[in-house]
């Protein structure tokens, strides 16, 4: 019997030696006849200890469209305890420290041992992105666990830094360690927690610009910003700058416009088209005339939104820059366009910087034609496959529409590719045909003070160009910003 006990003790000593030595090659943890149970640990590290490590890993990134920010601020509570939850017989206070030396050693070992592979290419989490509610922890006599100290990490600012400054995915580590005990020893295996933060860089193509530009922003060529909306707030857009259209409006479109369907969120103005029935308060089954369609429908089966710039934001000449993410489903009709702030349509002119319908991107100009309410057009259209065949994720990304407008030409670009060029010597209206005003002006090249174009942003559904309606609802159209520049 004694022989068996001796053999069992030897086996235990060998096992302990192997386990402890594997955790830390620099220390001899082999059993020497006694165990000190009065060792302090970070309780959470002790709970996480798996024989080799005490790690907490958190993955964060800028949310894409439809995603929510999963970790806005990281909170973790730390406390002090003795081995096996023993009751303290005396007070013990330790410092909470950042064990950067330990992290540097682990990083140095990353290429030498598979056990340290997790530390390959990591970086110490910089100061300024985290804080502790206290820098010391005390386990009081008679207690089994100390009060908790909270670690806070500002993940939103960390994401912003990675997105704007680093430009690549980064794994940060915060090695939190207890040191300098006033009494009791410290357990070298459960004295440290390694907090890993995997911050994924998201290409700016997929997200709205949360920074914007200052009011005095300038472009090359002597262009200064005259007005802009970055849509970086929440709720309804600025009513000093925009007004909402209501109800049925034009083109026999199927949606009922209402202001509830457009709101600022995630640094963009988001238009949401919904499949929902709305009672038409103007319903008249006996209505006649060109706009009778607005009355003969008892219900609208869809809702969406349209905003129009207030008259004081009319503009003429310069550069217009709009960044947007558009839906490309059949039946949707997103648009960035403008009409003249004077005269009956189309005598004031119309500029379609963007229209999408029937699987094509359109860029058009329209002015007065040979009869009333009839336009002369310079139109260009491009199958959406021209874009999606080169980039399968084209519709998931934001794109930039830009108009360059002077007295001689209007040029419309998409991501710096010219879509439409119009010679303004050809854009004179061909008479008012009973309208009374604006019949022979050039709506795009003139010296009429106060006359210009009013921006419109909308997501239409169906209508003369959008049917059949095959889209999946709700359907979203996002506008990141609108910026208008003019020569100094």
Coordinates of C-alpha atoms in Angstrom, one line a residue:
X1 CA 0.0 0.0 0.0
X2 CA 2.8 2.4 0.9
X3 CA 4.5 1.7 -2.4
X4 CA 1.3 2.6 -4.3
X5 CA 1.0 5.9 -2.4
X6 CA 4.6 6.8 -3.2
X7 CA 4.0 6.0 -6.9
X8 CA 0.9 8.1 -6.9
X9 CA 2.7 11.1 -5.3
X10 CA 5.5 10.8 -7.9
X11 CA 3.0 10.9 -10.7
X12 CA 1.2 13.9 -9.2
X13 CA 4.5 15.8 -8.9
X14 CA 5.4 15.0 -12.5
X15 CA 2.0 16.1 -13.7
X16 CA 2.2 19.4 -11.8
X17 CA 5.7 20.0 -13.1
X18 CA 4.6 19.5 -16.7
X19 CA 1.5 21.7 -16.4
X20 CA 3.1 24.6 -14.7
X21 CA 6.3 24.5 -16.7
X22 CA 4.2 24.6 -19.9
X23 CA 2.6 27.9 -18.8
X24 CA 5.8 29.7 -18.1
X25 CA 9.2 28.4 -19.1
X26 CA 11.0 31.0 -17.0
X27 CA 9.7 29.8 -13.7
X28 CA 10.0 26.5 -11.8
X29 CA 6.5 25.6 -10.6
X30 CA 7.4 22.0 -9.7
X31 CA 5.9 20.7 -6.5
X32 CA 8.3 21.1 -3.5
X33 CA 6.2 19.6 -0.7
X34 CA 3.8 22.5 0.0
X35 CA 1.3 24.7 -1.8
X36 CA 0.6 28.4 -0.9
X37 CA -3.2 28.8 -1.1
X38 CA -3.0 32.4 0.0
X39 CA -2.4 33.8 -3.5
X40 CA -4.3 36.7 -5.0
X41 CA -5.9 36.5 -8.4
X42 CA -8.1 38.5 -10.7
X43 CA -11.3 36.6 -10.2
X44 CA -12.3 36.9 -13.8
X45 CA -8.9 35.7 -14.9
X46 CA -9.2 32.7 -12.6
X47 CA -12.7 32.0 -14.1
X48 CA -11.2 32.2 -17.6
X49 CA -8.0 30.2 -16.9
X50 CA -7.8 27.2 -19.3
X51 CA -4.4 26.0 -18.4
X52 CA -2.6 28.3 -20.8
X53 CA -4.3 31.7 -21.0
X54 CA -6.8 34.2 -19.7
X55 CA -8.1 36.0 -22.8
X56 CA -11.2 38.0 -23.6
X57 CA -11.7 38.7 -27.4
X58 CA -14.1 41.3 -28.8
X59 CA -14.8 41.9 -32.5
X60 CA -15.9 45.4 -33.6
X61 CA -16.3 47.2 -36.8
X62 CA -18.2 50.1 -38.5
X63 CA -21.7 48.7 -39.1
X64 CA -22.8 48.4 -42.7
X65 CA -26.2 49.2 -44.0
X66 CA -28.9 47.4 -42.1
X67 CA -26.4 46.5 -39.3
X68 CA -26.4 47.9 -35.8
X69 CA -23.3 48.8 -33.9
X70 CA -22.9 45.7 -31.7
X71 CA -20.3 47.1 -29.3
X72 CA -20.5 50.9 -28.8
X73 CA -18.6 50.9 -25.5
X74 CA -16.9 47.9 -24.0
X75 CA -17.5 47.5 -20.2
X76 CA -15.8 44.8 -18.1
X77 CA -15.8 44.4 -14.3
X78 CA -12.7 43.2 -12.5
X79 CA -12.4 42.0 -8.9
X80 CA -9.8 40.5 -6.5
X81 CA -10.0 37.2 -4.7
X82 CA -7.8 34.7 -3.0
X83 CA -7.2 31.2 -4.3
X84 CA -10.3 28.9 -4.1
X85 CA -12.4 31.8 -2.8
X86 CA -10.7 31.8 0.6
X87 CA -11.7 34.4 3.1
X88 CA -9.1 37.1 3.6
X89 CA -7.7 37.4 7.1
X90 CA -6.1 40.8 6.4
X91 CA -6.5 43.7 3.9
X92 CA -4.7 43.3 0.6
X93 CA -4.4 46.2 -1.9
X94 CA -3.0 45.8 -5.4
X95 CA -2.3 48.2 -8.3
X96 CA -4.1 47.7 -11.6
X97 CA -1.4 48.1 -14.3
X98 CA -1.0 47.7 -18.0
X99 CA 1.6 44.9 -18.5
X100 CA 3.1 46.2 -21.7
X101 CA 6.4 44.3 -21.1
X102 CA 4.5 41.0 -20.8
X103 CA 2.7 41.8 -24.1
X104 CA 6.0 42.7 -25.8
X105 CA 7.5 39.4 -24.8
X106 CA 4.5 37.5 -26.1
X107 CA 4.7 39.5 -29.4
X108 CA 8.4 38.5 -29.7
X109 CA 7.5 34.9 -29.2
X110 CA 4.7 34.9 -31.8
X111 CA 6.9 33.5 -34.6
X112 CA 8.7 31.0 -32.3
X113 CA 5.9 29.1 -30.7
X114 CA 2.3 28.1 -31.8
X115 CA 1.2 28.9 -28.3
X116 CA 2.0 32.6 -29.0
X117 CA 0.6 32.7 -32.6
X118 CA -2.4 34.8 -31.4
X119 CA 0.0 37.6 -30.7
X120 CA 1.3 37.9 -34.3
X121 CA 0.8 41.5 -35.5
X122 CA -1.1 42.7 -32.5
X123 CA -0.6 46.2 -31.0
X124 CA -0.9 47.6 -27.5
X125 CA -4.2 49.5 -27.2
X126 CA -3.2 53.2 -27.0
X127 CA -4.0 55.3 -24.0
X128 CA -7.0 57.5 -24.5
X129 CA -9.3 54.7 -25.7
X130 CA -9.8 53.1 -22.3
X131 CA -10.1 54.0 -18.6
X132 CA -10.6 52.3 -15.2
X133 CA -13.0 53.4 -12.6
X134 CA -10.1 53.0 -10.1
X135 CA -6.4 52.1 -10.4
X136 CA -6.2 50.1 -7.2
X137 CA -8.2 47.1 -5.9
X138 CA -8.6 46.2 -2.2
X139 CA -9.7 42.8 -0.8
X140 CA -10.8 43.6 2.8
X141 CA -10.2 41.3 5.7
X142 CA -13.2 39.1 6.3
X143 CA -14.3 39.2 2.6
X144 CA -13.9 36.6 -0.1
X145 CA -14.1 39.1 -3.0
X146 CA -13.2 42.8 -3.5
X147 CA -15.5 45.5 -4.9
X148 CA -15.4 45.6 -8.7
X149 CA -13.4 48.0 -10.8
X150 CA -14.8 48.8 -14.2
X151 CA -12.7 48.8 -17.4
X152 CA -14.3 50.9 -20.1
X153 CA -13.1 50.9 -23.8
X154 CA -14.5 53.5 -26.2
X155 CA -15.1 51.2 -29.2
X156 CA -16.8 53.9 -31.3
X157 CA -13.7 56.2 -31.2
X158 CA -11.5 53.1 -31.8
X159 CA -13.4 52.3 -34.9
X160 CA -13.2 55.9 -36.1
X161 CA -9.5 55.9 -35.6
X162 CA -9.0 52.7 -37.5
X163 CA -11.3 53.9 -40.3
X164 CA -9.9 57.4 -40.7
X165 CA -6.2 57.0 -39.7
X166 CA -5.1 53.4 -39.9
X167 CA -6.9 52.3 -43.0
X168 CA -6.6 48.6 -42.2
X169 CA -7.8 46.0 -39.8
X170 CA -6.0 46.0 -36.5
X171 CA -6.0 43.8 -33.4
X172 CA -5.3 45.7 -30.2
X173 CA -4.4 44.1 -26.9
X174 CA -4.8 45.6 -23.4
X175 CA -2.9 43.4 -20.9
X176 CA -4.4 44.2 -17.5
X177 CA -2.4 43.0 -14.5
X178 CA -2.4 43.2 -10.7
X179 CA 0.9 44.2 -9.1
X180 CA 2.5 45.4 -5.8
X181 CA 0.3 43.5 -3.3
X182 CA 0.4 45.1 0.2
X183 CA 0.0 41.6 1.7
X184 CA -0.4 38.0 0.3
X185 CA 1.4 36.8 -2.8
X186 CA 0.0 37.1 -6.3
X187 CA -0.8 34.0 -8.4
X188 CA 1.4 34.4 -11.5
X189 CA -1.0 32.5 -13.7
X190 CA -4.2 34.4 -12.9
X191 CA -2.8 37.8 -12.3
X192 CA -3.3 39.0 -15.9
X193 CA -6.2 39.2 -18.4
X194 CA -5.4 39.9 -22.1
X195 CA -8.2 41.9 -23.7
X196 CA -8.1 41.5 -27.5
X197 CA -10.0 43.9 -29.7
X198 CA -10.3 42.8 -33.3
X199 CA -11.2 46.1 -35.2
X200 CA -12.2 45.3 -38.7
X201 CA -11.6 48.1 -41.3
X202 CA -14.5 48.6 -43.6
X203 CA -13.9 50.2 -47.0
X204 CA -15.4 53.7 -47.1
X205 CA -17.2 52.7 -50.2
X206 CA -19.7 50.8 -48.0
X207 CA -20.4 53.5 -45.4
X208 CA -21.5 57.1 -45.2
X209 CA -19.1 59.8 -44.4
X210 CA -19.6 60.7 -40.8
X211 CA -17.2 63.7 -40.8
X212 CA -18.4 65.9 -43.6
X213 CA -16.6 69.1 -44.8
X214 CA -16.4 72.5 -43.2
X215 CA -18.5 75.4 -44.5
X216 CA -15.4 77.0 -46.0
X217 CA -14.4 73.9 -47.9
X218 CA -12.8 74.5 -51.3
X219 CA -12.1 72.4 -54.4
X220 CA -9.3 72.8 -56.9
X221 CA -10.0 75.4 -59.6
X222 CA -11.2 78.1 -57.3
X223 CA -14.5 76.6 -56.2
X224 CA -15.8 77.3 -52.7
X225 CA -18.7 75.6 -50.9
X226 CA -21.8 77.8 -51.0
X227 CA -24.2 75.3 -49.3
X228 CA -24.3 71.7 -48.2
X229 CA -26.0 69.1 -46.1
X230 CA -24.0 66.2 -44.7
X231 CA -27.1 64.5 -43.1
X232 CA -25.0 63.5 -40.1
X233 CA -27.8 64.0 -37.6
X234 CA -30.8 62.0 -36.6
X235 CA -34.5 62.4 -37.4
X236 CA -36.0 64.7 -40.0
X237 CA -33.6 66.7 -42.3
X238 CA -33.1 70.5 -41.8
X239 CA -36.5 72.2 -42.5
X240 CA -34.7 75.5 -43.2
X241 CA -33.1 73.7 -46.2
X242 CA -35.6 71.1 -47.2
X243 CA -39.4 70.7 -47.5
X244 CA -41.3 67.4 -48.0
X245 CA -43.7 66.6 -50.8
X246 CA -47.0 65.0 -49.8
X247 CA -49.3 62.6 -51.6
X248 CA -49.3 61.7 -55.3
X249 CA -47.1 64.0 -57.4
X250 CA -46.1 63.1 -60.9
X251 CA -45.5 60.4 -63.6
X252 CA -48.5 58.4 -62.4
X253 CA -46.2 57.0 -59.7
X254 CA -47.6 54.4 -57.3
X255 CA -46.2 55.7 -54.0
X256 CA -47.8 58.2 -51.6
X257 CA -45.2 60.6 -50.4
X258 CA -45.1 61.3 -46.7
X259 CA -42.4 62.8 -44.5
X260 CA -42.2 59.8 -42.1
X261 CA -40.4 57.8 -44.9
X262 CA -37.2 59.8 -44.8
X263 CA -35.0 60.3 -41.8
X264 CA -31.3 60.9 -41.0
X265 CA -29.6 58.0 -39.5
X266 CA -26.2 56.3 -39.8
X267 CA -24.8 59.5 -41.3
X268 CA -27.1 59.6 -44.3
X269 CA -30.6 60.7 -45.3
X270 CA -32.4 57.4 -45.7
X271 CA -35.5 57.1 -47.9
X272 CA -37.6 54.0 -47.2
X273 CA -40.2 52.8 -49.6
X274 CA -42.8 50.6 -48.0
X275 CA -45.6 48.4 -49.3
X276 CA -48.5 49.7 -47.3
X277 CA -52.0 51.0 -48.1
X278 CA -52.9 54.6 -47.6
X279 CA -56.3 56.1 -48.1
X280 CA -56.4 58.8 -50.7
X281 CA -58.2 61.8 -49.1
X282 CA -58.7 63.3 -52.6
X283 CA -60.4 60.3 -54.0
X284 CA -62.9 61.1 -56.8
X285 CA -63.8 58.2 -59.1
X286 CA -65.3 60.6 -61.6
X287 CA -62.3 62.9 -62.0
X288 CA -61.1 63.8 -65.5
X289 CA -58.2 65.5 -67.0
X290 CA -54.4 65.0 -67.2
X291 CA -53.9 64.7 -63.5
X292 CA -57.1 62.7 -62.8
X293 CA -55.0 59.7 -61.8
X294 CA -54.2 61.5 -58.5
X295 CA -58.0 61.4 -57.7
X296 CA -59.3 58.2 -59.3
X297 CA -57.1 56.0 -57.1
X298 CA -58.9 55.2 -53.8
X299 CA -55.7 54.0 -52.2
X300 CA -52.0 54.1 -52.6
X301 CA -50.4 50.7 -52.1
X302 CA -46.9 52.1 -51.4
X303 CA -45.4 55.0 -49.4
X304 CA -42.1 56.7 -49.8
X305 CA -40.6 60.2 -49.5
X306 CA -39.3 63.2 -51.6
X307 CA -37.5 66.3 -50.3
X308 CA -37.1 69.5 -52.2
X309 CA -34.6 72.3 -51.5
X310 CA -36.1 75.5 -50.2
X311 CA -36.1 78.4 -52.7
X312 CA -33.2 80.3 -51.1
X313 CA -31.0 77.3 -52.0
X314 CA -31.5 77.6 -55.7
X315 CA -28.2 77.6 -57.6
X316 CA -26.8 78.3 -61.0
X317 CA -23.4 77.3 -62.3
X318 CA -20.7 75.6 -60.3
X319 CA -20.2 72.0 -59.2
X320 CA -22.8 69.8 -57.5
X321 CA -21.5 66.7 -55.7
X322 CA -23.9 64.1 -54.3
X323 CA -22.8 60.8 -52.7
X324 CA -25.5 58.1 -52.6
X325 CA -26.2 54.4 -52.4
X326 CA -29.1 53.4 -54.7
X327 CA -31.4 50.4 -54.8
X328 CA -31.4 48.6 -58.2
X329 CA -34.5 46.5 -57.9
X330 CA -37.1 46.6 -60.6
X331 CA -39.9 49.0 -59.6
X332 CA -37.7 51.3 -57.6
X333 CA -37.0 54.8 -59.1
X334 CA -34.4 56.6 -57.0
X335 CA -33.4 60.1 -58.3
X336 CA -31.2 63.1 -57.8
X337 CA -32.6 65.9 -59.9
X338 CA -33.5 69.5 -60.1
X339 CA -36.0 71.9 -61.7
X340 CA -36.0 75.6 -62.3
X341 CA -37.3 77.8 -59.5
X342 CA -39.2 79.9 -62.0
X343 CA -41.5 79.2 -64.8
X344 CA -43.8 76.3 -65.7
X345 CA -42.2 72.9 -66.4
X346 CA -40.2 72.4 -68.5
X347 CA -39.4 76.0 -69.3
X348 CA -37.3 76.4 -66.1
X349 CA -35.3 73.3 -67.1
X350 CA -34.8 69.9 -65.5
X351 CA -31.5 68.2 -64.7
X352 CA -31.6 64.5 -63.9
X353 CA -28.2 63.8 -62.3
X354 CA -29.4 60.4 -61.5
X355 CA -32.4 58.3 -62.3
X356 CA -32.5 54.6 -62.1
X357 CA -35.4 52.6 -63.6
X358 CA -35.8 49.5 -65.8
X359 CA -32.3 48.3 -65.0
X360 CA -30.6 51.5 -66.4
X361 CA -28.8 54.5 -65.0
X362 CA -30.0 57.7 -66.6
X363 CA -28.5 61.2 -66.8
X364 CA -30.7 63.8 -68.6
X365 CA -31.3 67.4 -69.4
X366 CA -34.7 68.8 -70.4
X367 CA -35.9 72.2 -71.6
X368 CA -38.9 73.6 -73.4
X369 CA -40.1 71.8 -76.6
X370 CA -42.5 72.4 -79.4
X371 CA -45.7 72.4 -77.4
X372 CA -46.8 73.1 -73.9
X373 CA -45.6 70.6 -71.2
X374 CA -43.4 68.9 -73.8
X375 CA -39.7 68.8 -73.3
X376 CA -36.6 68.7 -75.5
X377 CA -34.2 66.1 -74.1
X378 CA -30.6 65.3 -74.1
X379 CA -30.6 61.9 -72.5
X380 CA -28.0 59.2 -71.8
X381 CA -28.6 55.8 -70.2
X382 CA -26.4 52.9 -69.3
X383 CA -27.5 49.3 -68.4
X384 CA -26.8 48.6 -64.7
X385 CA -24.8 45.6 -65.9
X386 CA -22.2 48.0 -67.2
X387 CA -21.4 48.6 -63.5
X388 CA -22.3 45.3 -61.8
X389 CA -20.4 43.2 -64.3
X390 CA -17.2 45.0 -63.2
X391 CA -18.1 45.0 -59.5
X392 CA -20.6 42.5 -58.1
X393 CA -21.0 44.6 -55.0
X394 CA -21.7 47.8 -56.8
X395 CA -25.1 48.2 -55.3
X396 CA -23.8 47.7 -51.8
X397 CA -21.5 50.7 -52.1
X398 CA -21.9 54.5 -52.1
X399 CA -21.2 56.3 -55.4
X400 CA -20.5 59.9 -56.3
X401 CA -22.6 61.9 -58.8
X402 CA -21.0 65.2 -59.9
X403 CA -22.3 67.9 -62.2
X404 CA -19.9 70.5 -63.7
X405 CA -21.8 73.5 -64.9
X406 CA -20.6 76.7 -66.6
X407 CA -22.1 79.0 -69.2
X408 CA -21.2 76.7 -72.1
X409 CA -21.6 73.1 -70.9
X410 CA -23.2 70.9 -68.3
X411 CA -21.4 67.6 -67.7
X412 CA -22.7 64.9 -65.4
X413 CA -20.3 62.3 -64.0
X414 CA -20.7 59.1 -62.0
X415 CA -17.5 58.1 -60.0
X416 CA -15.5 60.4 -62.3
X417 CA -16.8 58.8 -65.5
X418 CA -18.6 61.2 -67.9
X419 CA -22.3 60.2 -68.4
X420 CA -23.7 63.2 -70.2
X421 CA -22.4 66.3 -71.9
X422 CA -24.8 69.0 -73.0
X423 CA -23.8 72.0 -75.2
X424 CA -25.8 74.9 -73.6
X425 CA -25.9 76.8 -76.9
X426 CA -28.6 74.2 -77.9
X427 CA -30.9 74.5 -74.8
X428 CA -33.1 77.5 -75.6
X429 CA -36.8 77.0 -75.0
X430 CA -38.9 76.8 -78.1
X431 CA -41.7 79.2 -77.1
X432 CA -44.0 79.3 -74.1
X433 CA -47.0 77.8 -76.0
X434 CA -49.5 79.5 -73.8
X435 CA -47.5 79.4 -70.5
X436 CA -47.0 83.2 -70.6
X437 CA -43.4 83.3 -69.3
X438 CA -40.1 81.7 -70.0
X439 CA -40.8 80.8 -73.5
X440 CA -37.5 81.8 -75.2
X441 CA -35.0 81.8 -72.4
X442 CA -32.1 79.5 -72.0
X443 CA -32.8 77.9 -68.6
X444 CA -29.1 76.8 -68.2
X445 CA -27.2 79.8 -69.5
X446 CA -28.5 83.2 -68.6
X447 CA -27.9 86.2 -66.4
X448 CA -31.3 86.2 -64.7
X449 CA -30.6 87.1 -61.1
X450 CA -32.3 84.8 -58.6
X451 CA -33.1 82.2 -61.2
X452 CA -31.6 78.7 -60.8
X453 CA -32.2 75.0 -60.1
X454 CA -33.8 73.5 -57.0
X455 CA -32.5 70.2 -55.8
X456 CA -34.8 67.2 -55.3
X457 CA -34.1 63.8 -53.7
X458 CA -36.7 61.1 -53.8
X459 CA -37.4 57.4 -54.1
X460 CA -40.4 56.8 -56.4
X461 CA -42.1 53.5 -57.0
X462 CA -43.6 52.3 -60.2
X463 CA -45.2 55.0 -62.4
X464 CA -44.8 55.4 -66.1
X465 CA -41.1 54.4 -66.0
X466 CA -41.0 52.1 -62.9
X467 CA -43.5 49.4 -63.6
X468 CA -43.7 46.4 -63.2
X469 CA -43.1 46.6 -59.5
X470 CA -41.0 43.5 -58.5
X471 CA -38.8 45.0 -55.7
X472 CA -38.6 43.5 -52.2
X473 CA -39.9 45.9 -49.6
X474 CA -38.9 47.8 -47.6
X475 CA -36.6 49.4 -50.2
X476 CA -33.9 51.9 -49.1
X477 CA -32.1 54.7 -50.9
X478 CA -29.4 56.5 -48.9
X479 CA -28.0 60.0 -49.6
X480 CA -24.7 60.6 -47.8
X481 CA -24.4 64.4 -48.6
X482 CA -25.3 67.2 -51.0
X483 CA -22.6 69.8 -51.7
X484 CA -22.8 72.8 -54.0
X485 CA -19.7 74.7 -55.0
X486 CA -19.3 77.9 -57.1
X487 CA -16.4 79.9 -58.4
X488 CA -15.0 82.5 -55.9

